PDB file of N, CA and C in Angstrom:
ATOM      1  N   MET F   1      19.254  35.074 -61.865  1.00 72.00           N
ATOM      2  CA  MET F   1      19.943  34.266 -60.878  1.00 72.00           C
ATOM      3  C   MET F   1      21.444  34.552 -60.902  1.00 72.00           C
ATOM      4  N   TYR F   2      21.976  34.909 -62.050  1.00 91.00           N
ATOM      5  CA  TYR F   2      23.409  35.160 -62.175  1.00 91.00           C
ATOM      6  C   TYR F   2      23.849  36.289 -61.255  1.00 91.00           C
ATOM      7  N   TYR F   3      23.072  37.376 -61.212  1.00 88.00           N
ATOM      8  CA  TYR F   3      23.413  38.529 -60.370  1.00 88.00           C
ATOM      9  C   TYR F   3      23.466  38.109 -58.907  1.00 88.00           C
ATOM     10  N   ASN F   4      22.495  37.338 -58.491  1.00 88.00           N
ATOM     11  CA  ASN F   4      22.455  36.859 -57.113  1.00 88.00           C
ATOM     12  C   ASN F   4      23.656  35.969 -56.811  1.00 88.00           C
ATOM     13  N   ASP F   5      24.056  35.146 -57.743  1.00 92.00           N
ATOM     14  CA  ASP F   5      25.222  34.285 -57.557  1.00 92.00           C
ATOM     15  C   ASP F   5      26.493  35.100 -57.358  1.00 92.00           C
ATOM     16  N   ILE F   6      26.632  36.165 -58.107  1.00 92.00           N
ATOM     17  CA  ILE F   6      27.808  37.039 -57.977  1.00 92.00           C
ATOM     18  C   ILE F   6      27.832  37.676 -56.597  1.00 92.00           C
ATOM     19  N   LEU F   7      26.684  38.175 -56.160  1.00 90.00           N
ATOM     20  CA  LEU F   7      26.620  38.797 -54.839  1.00 90.00           C
ATOM     21  C   LEU F   7      26.986  37.797 -53.747  1.00 90.00           C
ATOM     22  N   LEU F   8      26.481  36.590 -53.859  1.00 91.00           N
ATOM     23  CA  LEU F   8      26.797  35.560 -52.868  1.00 91.00           C
ATOM     24  C   LEU F   8      28.269  35.195 -52.908  1.00 91.00           C
ATOM     25  N   ARG F   9      28.836  35.120 -54.092  1.00 94.00           N
ATOM     26  CA  ARG F   9      30.240  34.736 -54.244  1.00 94.00           C
ATOM     27  C   ARG F   9      31.164  35.740 -53.574  1.00 94.00           C
ATOM     28  N   PHE F  10      30.858  37.015 -53.699  1.00 95.00           N
ATOM     29  CA  PHE F  10      31.692  38.054 -53.117  1.00 95.00           C
ATOM     30  C   PHE F  10      31.209  38.474 -51.727  1.00 95.00           C
ATOM     31  N   GLU F  11      30.267  37.728 -51.196  1.00 95.00           N
ATOM     32  CA  GLU F  11      29.732  37.953 -49.846  1.00 95.00           C
ATOM     33  C   GLU F  11      29.231  39.379 -49.655  1.00 95.00           C
ATOM     34  N   ILE F  12      28.490  39.857 -50.644  1.00 95.00           N
ATOM     35  CA  ILE F  12      27.882  41.178 -50.576  1.00 95.00           C
ATOM     36  C   ILE F  12      26.472  41.002 -50.038  1.00 95.00           C
ATOM     37  N   THR F  13      26.168  41.711 -48.972  1.00 93.00           N
ATOM     38  CA  THR F  13      24.867  41.559 -48.340  1.00 93.00           C
ATOM     39  C   THR F  13      23.828  42.466 -49.001  1.00 93.00           C
ATOM     40  N   ALA F  14      22.573  42.150 -48.729  1.00 91.00           N
ATOM     41  CA  ALA F  14      21.475  42.957 -49.254  1.00 91.00           C
ATOM     42  C   ALA F  14      21.550  44.380 -48.698  1.00 91.00           C
ATOM     43  N   GLU F  15      21.981  44.511 -47.460  1.00 95.00           N
ATOM     44  CA  GLU F  15      22.095  45.828 -46.853  1.00 95.00           C
ATOM     45  C   GLU F  15      23.150  46.678 -47.551  1.00 95.00           C
ATOM     46  N   GLU F  16      24.263  46.054 -47.947  1.00 96.00           N
ATOM     47  CA  GLU F  16      25.317  46.800 -48.642  1.00 96.00           C
ATOM     48  C   GLU F  16      24.831  47.289 -50.005  1.00 96.00           C
ATOM     49  N   ILE F  17      24.126  46.442 -50.725  1.00 93.00           N
ATOM     50  CA  ILE F  17      23.579  46.845 -52.030  1.00 93.00           C
ATOM     51  C   ILE F  17      22.550  47.959 -51.841  1.00 93.00           C
ATOM     52  N   SER F  18      21.699  47.800 -50.851  1.00 95.00           N
ATOM     53  CA  SER F  18      20.683  48.807 -50.576  1.00 95.00           C
ATOM     54  C   SER F  18      21.314  50.149 -50.239  1.00 95.00           C
ATOM     55  N   ASP F  19      22.324  50.139 -49.390  1.00 97.00           N
ATOM     56  CA  ASP F  19      23.007  51.386 -49.027  1.00 97.00           C
ATOM     57  C   ASP F  19      23.643  52.046 -50.244  1.00 97.00           C
ATOM     58  N   ALA F  20      24.252  51.248 -51.106  1.00 96.00           N
ATOM     59  CA  ALA F  20      24.896  51.795 -52.303  1.00 96.00           C
ATOM     60  C   ALA F  20      23.872  52.450 -53.226  1.00 96.00           C
ATOM     61  N   TYR F  21      22.716  51.807 -53.426  1.00 96.00           N
ATOM     62  CA  TYR F  21      21.694  52.376 -54.296  1.00 96.00           C
ATOM     63  C   TYR F  21      21.075  53.628 -53.692  1.00 96.00           C
ATOM     64  N   ILE F  22      20.908  53.646 -52.381  1.00 97.00           N
ATOM     65  CA  ILE F  22      20.362  54.841 -51.722  1.00 97.00           C
ATOM     66  C   ILE F  22      21.332  56.007 -51.865  1.00 97.00           C
ATOM     67  N   LYS F  23      22.625  55.760 -51.678  1.00 97.00           N
ATOM     68  CA  LYS F  23      23.629  56.814 -51.847  1.00 97.00           C
ATOM     69  C   LYS F  23      23.633  57.331 -53.280  1.00 97.00           C
ATOM     70  N   LYS F  24      23.539  56.414 -54.245  1.00 96.00           N
ATOM     71  CA  LYS F  24      23.517  56.812 -55.659  1.00 96.00           C
ATOM     72  C   LYS F  24      22.280  57.652 -55.951  1.00 96.00           C
ATOM     73  N   HIS F  25      21.137  57.226 -55.440  1.00 96.00           N
ATOM     74  CA  HIS F  25      19.892  57.964 -55.642  1.00 96.00           C
ATOM     75  C   HIS F  25      20.002  59.374 -55.058  1.00 96.00           C
ATOM     76  N   ASN F  26      20.490  59.465 -53.829  1.00 96.00           N
ATOM     77  CA  ASN F  26      20.613  60.777 -53.186  1.00 96.00           C
ATOM     78  C   ASN F  26      21.579  61.685 -53.938  1.00 96.00           C
ATOM     79  N   LYS F  27      22.659  61.131 -54.434  1.00 94.00           N
ATOM     80  CA  LYS F  27      23.612  61.930 -55.204  1.00 94.00           C
ATOM     81  C   LYS F  27      22.962  62.452 -56.483  1.00 94.00           C
ATOM     82  N   ASN F  28      22.230  61.579 -57.180  1.00 91.00           N
ATOM     83  CA  ASN F  28      21.579  61.997 -58.421  1.00 91.00           C
ATOM     84  C   ASN F  28      20.471  63.002 -58.185  1.00 91.00           C
ATOM     85  N   MET F  29      19.779  62.899 -57.063  1.00 93.00           N
ATOM     86  CA  MET F  29      18.703  63.841 -56.769  1.00 93.00           C
ATOM     87  C   MET F  29      19.249  65.234 -56.450  1.00 93.00           C
ATOM     88  N   ASN F  30      20.487  65.319 -56.016  1.00 92.00           N
ATOM     89  CA  ASN F  30      21.088  66.617 -55.683  1.00 92.00           C
ATOM     90  C   ASN F  30      21.875  67.225 -56.836  1.00 92.00           C
ATOM     91  N   ARG F  31      21.964  66.531 -57.950  1.00 90.00           N
ATOM     92  CA  ARG F  31      22.720  67.058 -59.094  1.00 90.00           C
ATOM     93  C   ARG F  31      21.927  68.140 -59.808  1.00 90.00           C
ATOM     94  N   ASN F  32      22.657  69.048 -60.417  1.00 89.00           N
ATOM     95  CA  ASN F  32      22.047  70.089 -61.236  1.00 89.00           C
ATOM     96  C   ASN F  32      22.400  69.780 -62.691  1.00 89.00           C
ATOM     97  N   PHE F  33      21.526  69.023 -63.341  1.00 84.00           N
ATOM     98  CA  PHE F  33      21.811  68.567 -64.694  1.00 84.00           C
ATOM     99  C   PHE F  33      21.870  69.722 -65.692  1.00 84.00           C
ATOM    100  N   SER F  34      21.077  70.732 -65.453  1.00 83.00           N
ATOM    101  CA  SER F  34      21.091  71.886 -66.356  1.00 83.00           C
ATOM    102  C   SER F  34      22.454  72.550 -66.367  1.00 83.00           C
ATOM    103  N   GLU F  35      23.039  72.735 -65.207  1.00 84.00           N
ATOM    104  CA  GLU F  35      24.372  73.340 -65.110  1.00 84.00           C
ATOM    105  C   GLU F  35      25.453  72.425 -65.683  1.00 84.00           C
ATOM    106  N   GLU F  36      25.348  71.144 -65.399  1.00 81.00           N
ATOM    107  CA  GLU F  36      26.376  70.209 -65.843  1.00 81.00           C
ATOM    108  C   GLU F  36      26.447  70.099 -67.363  1.00 81.00           C
ATOM    109  N   TYR F  37      25.295  70.197 -68.028  1.00 84.00           N
ATOM    110  CA  TYR F  37      25.262  69.960 -69.464  1.00 84.00           C
ATOM    111  C   TYR F  37      24.921  71.195 -70.288  1.00 84.00           C
ATOM    112  N   LYS F  38      25.003  72.383 -69.693  1.00 82.00           N
ATOM    113  CA  LYS F  38      24.605  73.587 -70.430  1.00 82.00           C
ATOM    114  C   LYS F  38      25.484  73.825 -71.655  1.00 82.00           C
ATOM    115  N   ASN F  39      26.766  73.508 -71.576  1.00 79.00           N
ATOM    116  CA  ASN F  39      27.661  73.721 -72.717  1.00 79.00           C
ATOM    117  C   ASN F  39      27.517  72.636 -73.775  1.00 79.00           C
ATOM    118  N   LYS F  40      27.028  71.517 -73.402  1.00 77.00           N
ATOM    119  CA  LYS F  40      26.917  70.392 -74.337  1.00 77.00           C
ATOM    120  C   LYS F  40      25.832  70.645 -75.394  1.00 77.00           C
ATOM    121  N   PHE F  41      24.764  71.311 -75.014  1.00 70.00           N
ATOM    122  CA  PHE F  41      23.633  71.459 -75.924  1.00 70.00           C
ATOM    123  C   PHE F  41      23.497  72.844 -76.522  1.00 70.00           C
ATOM    124  N   GLU F  42      24.519  73.652 -76.372  1.00 66.00           N
ATOM    125  CA  GLU F  42      24.458  74.989 -76.973  1.00 66.00           C
ATOM    126  C   GLU F  42      24.974  74.988 -78.381  1.00 66.00           C
TER     127      GLU F  42
END
């Protein structure tokens, strides 16, 4: 309930949250994790 209260307090709509998560998902799906972390695990 706390999360919902915060969203209501800042007048964040369900559509805005949905759009943000979709953008985040699409960004993560297009990332190349192998390239980003190749130096970390060598």
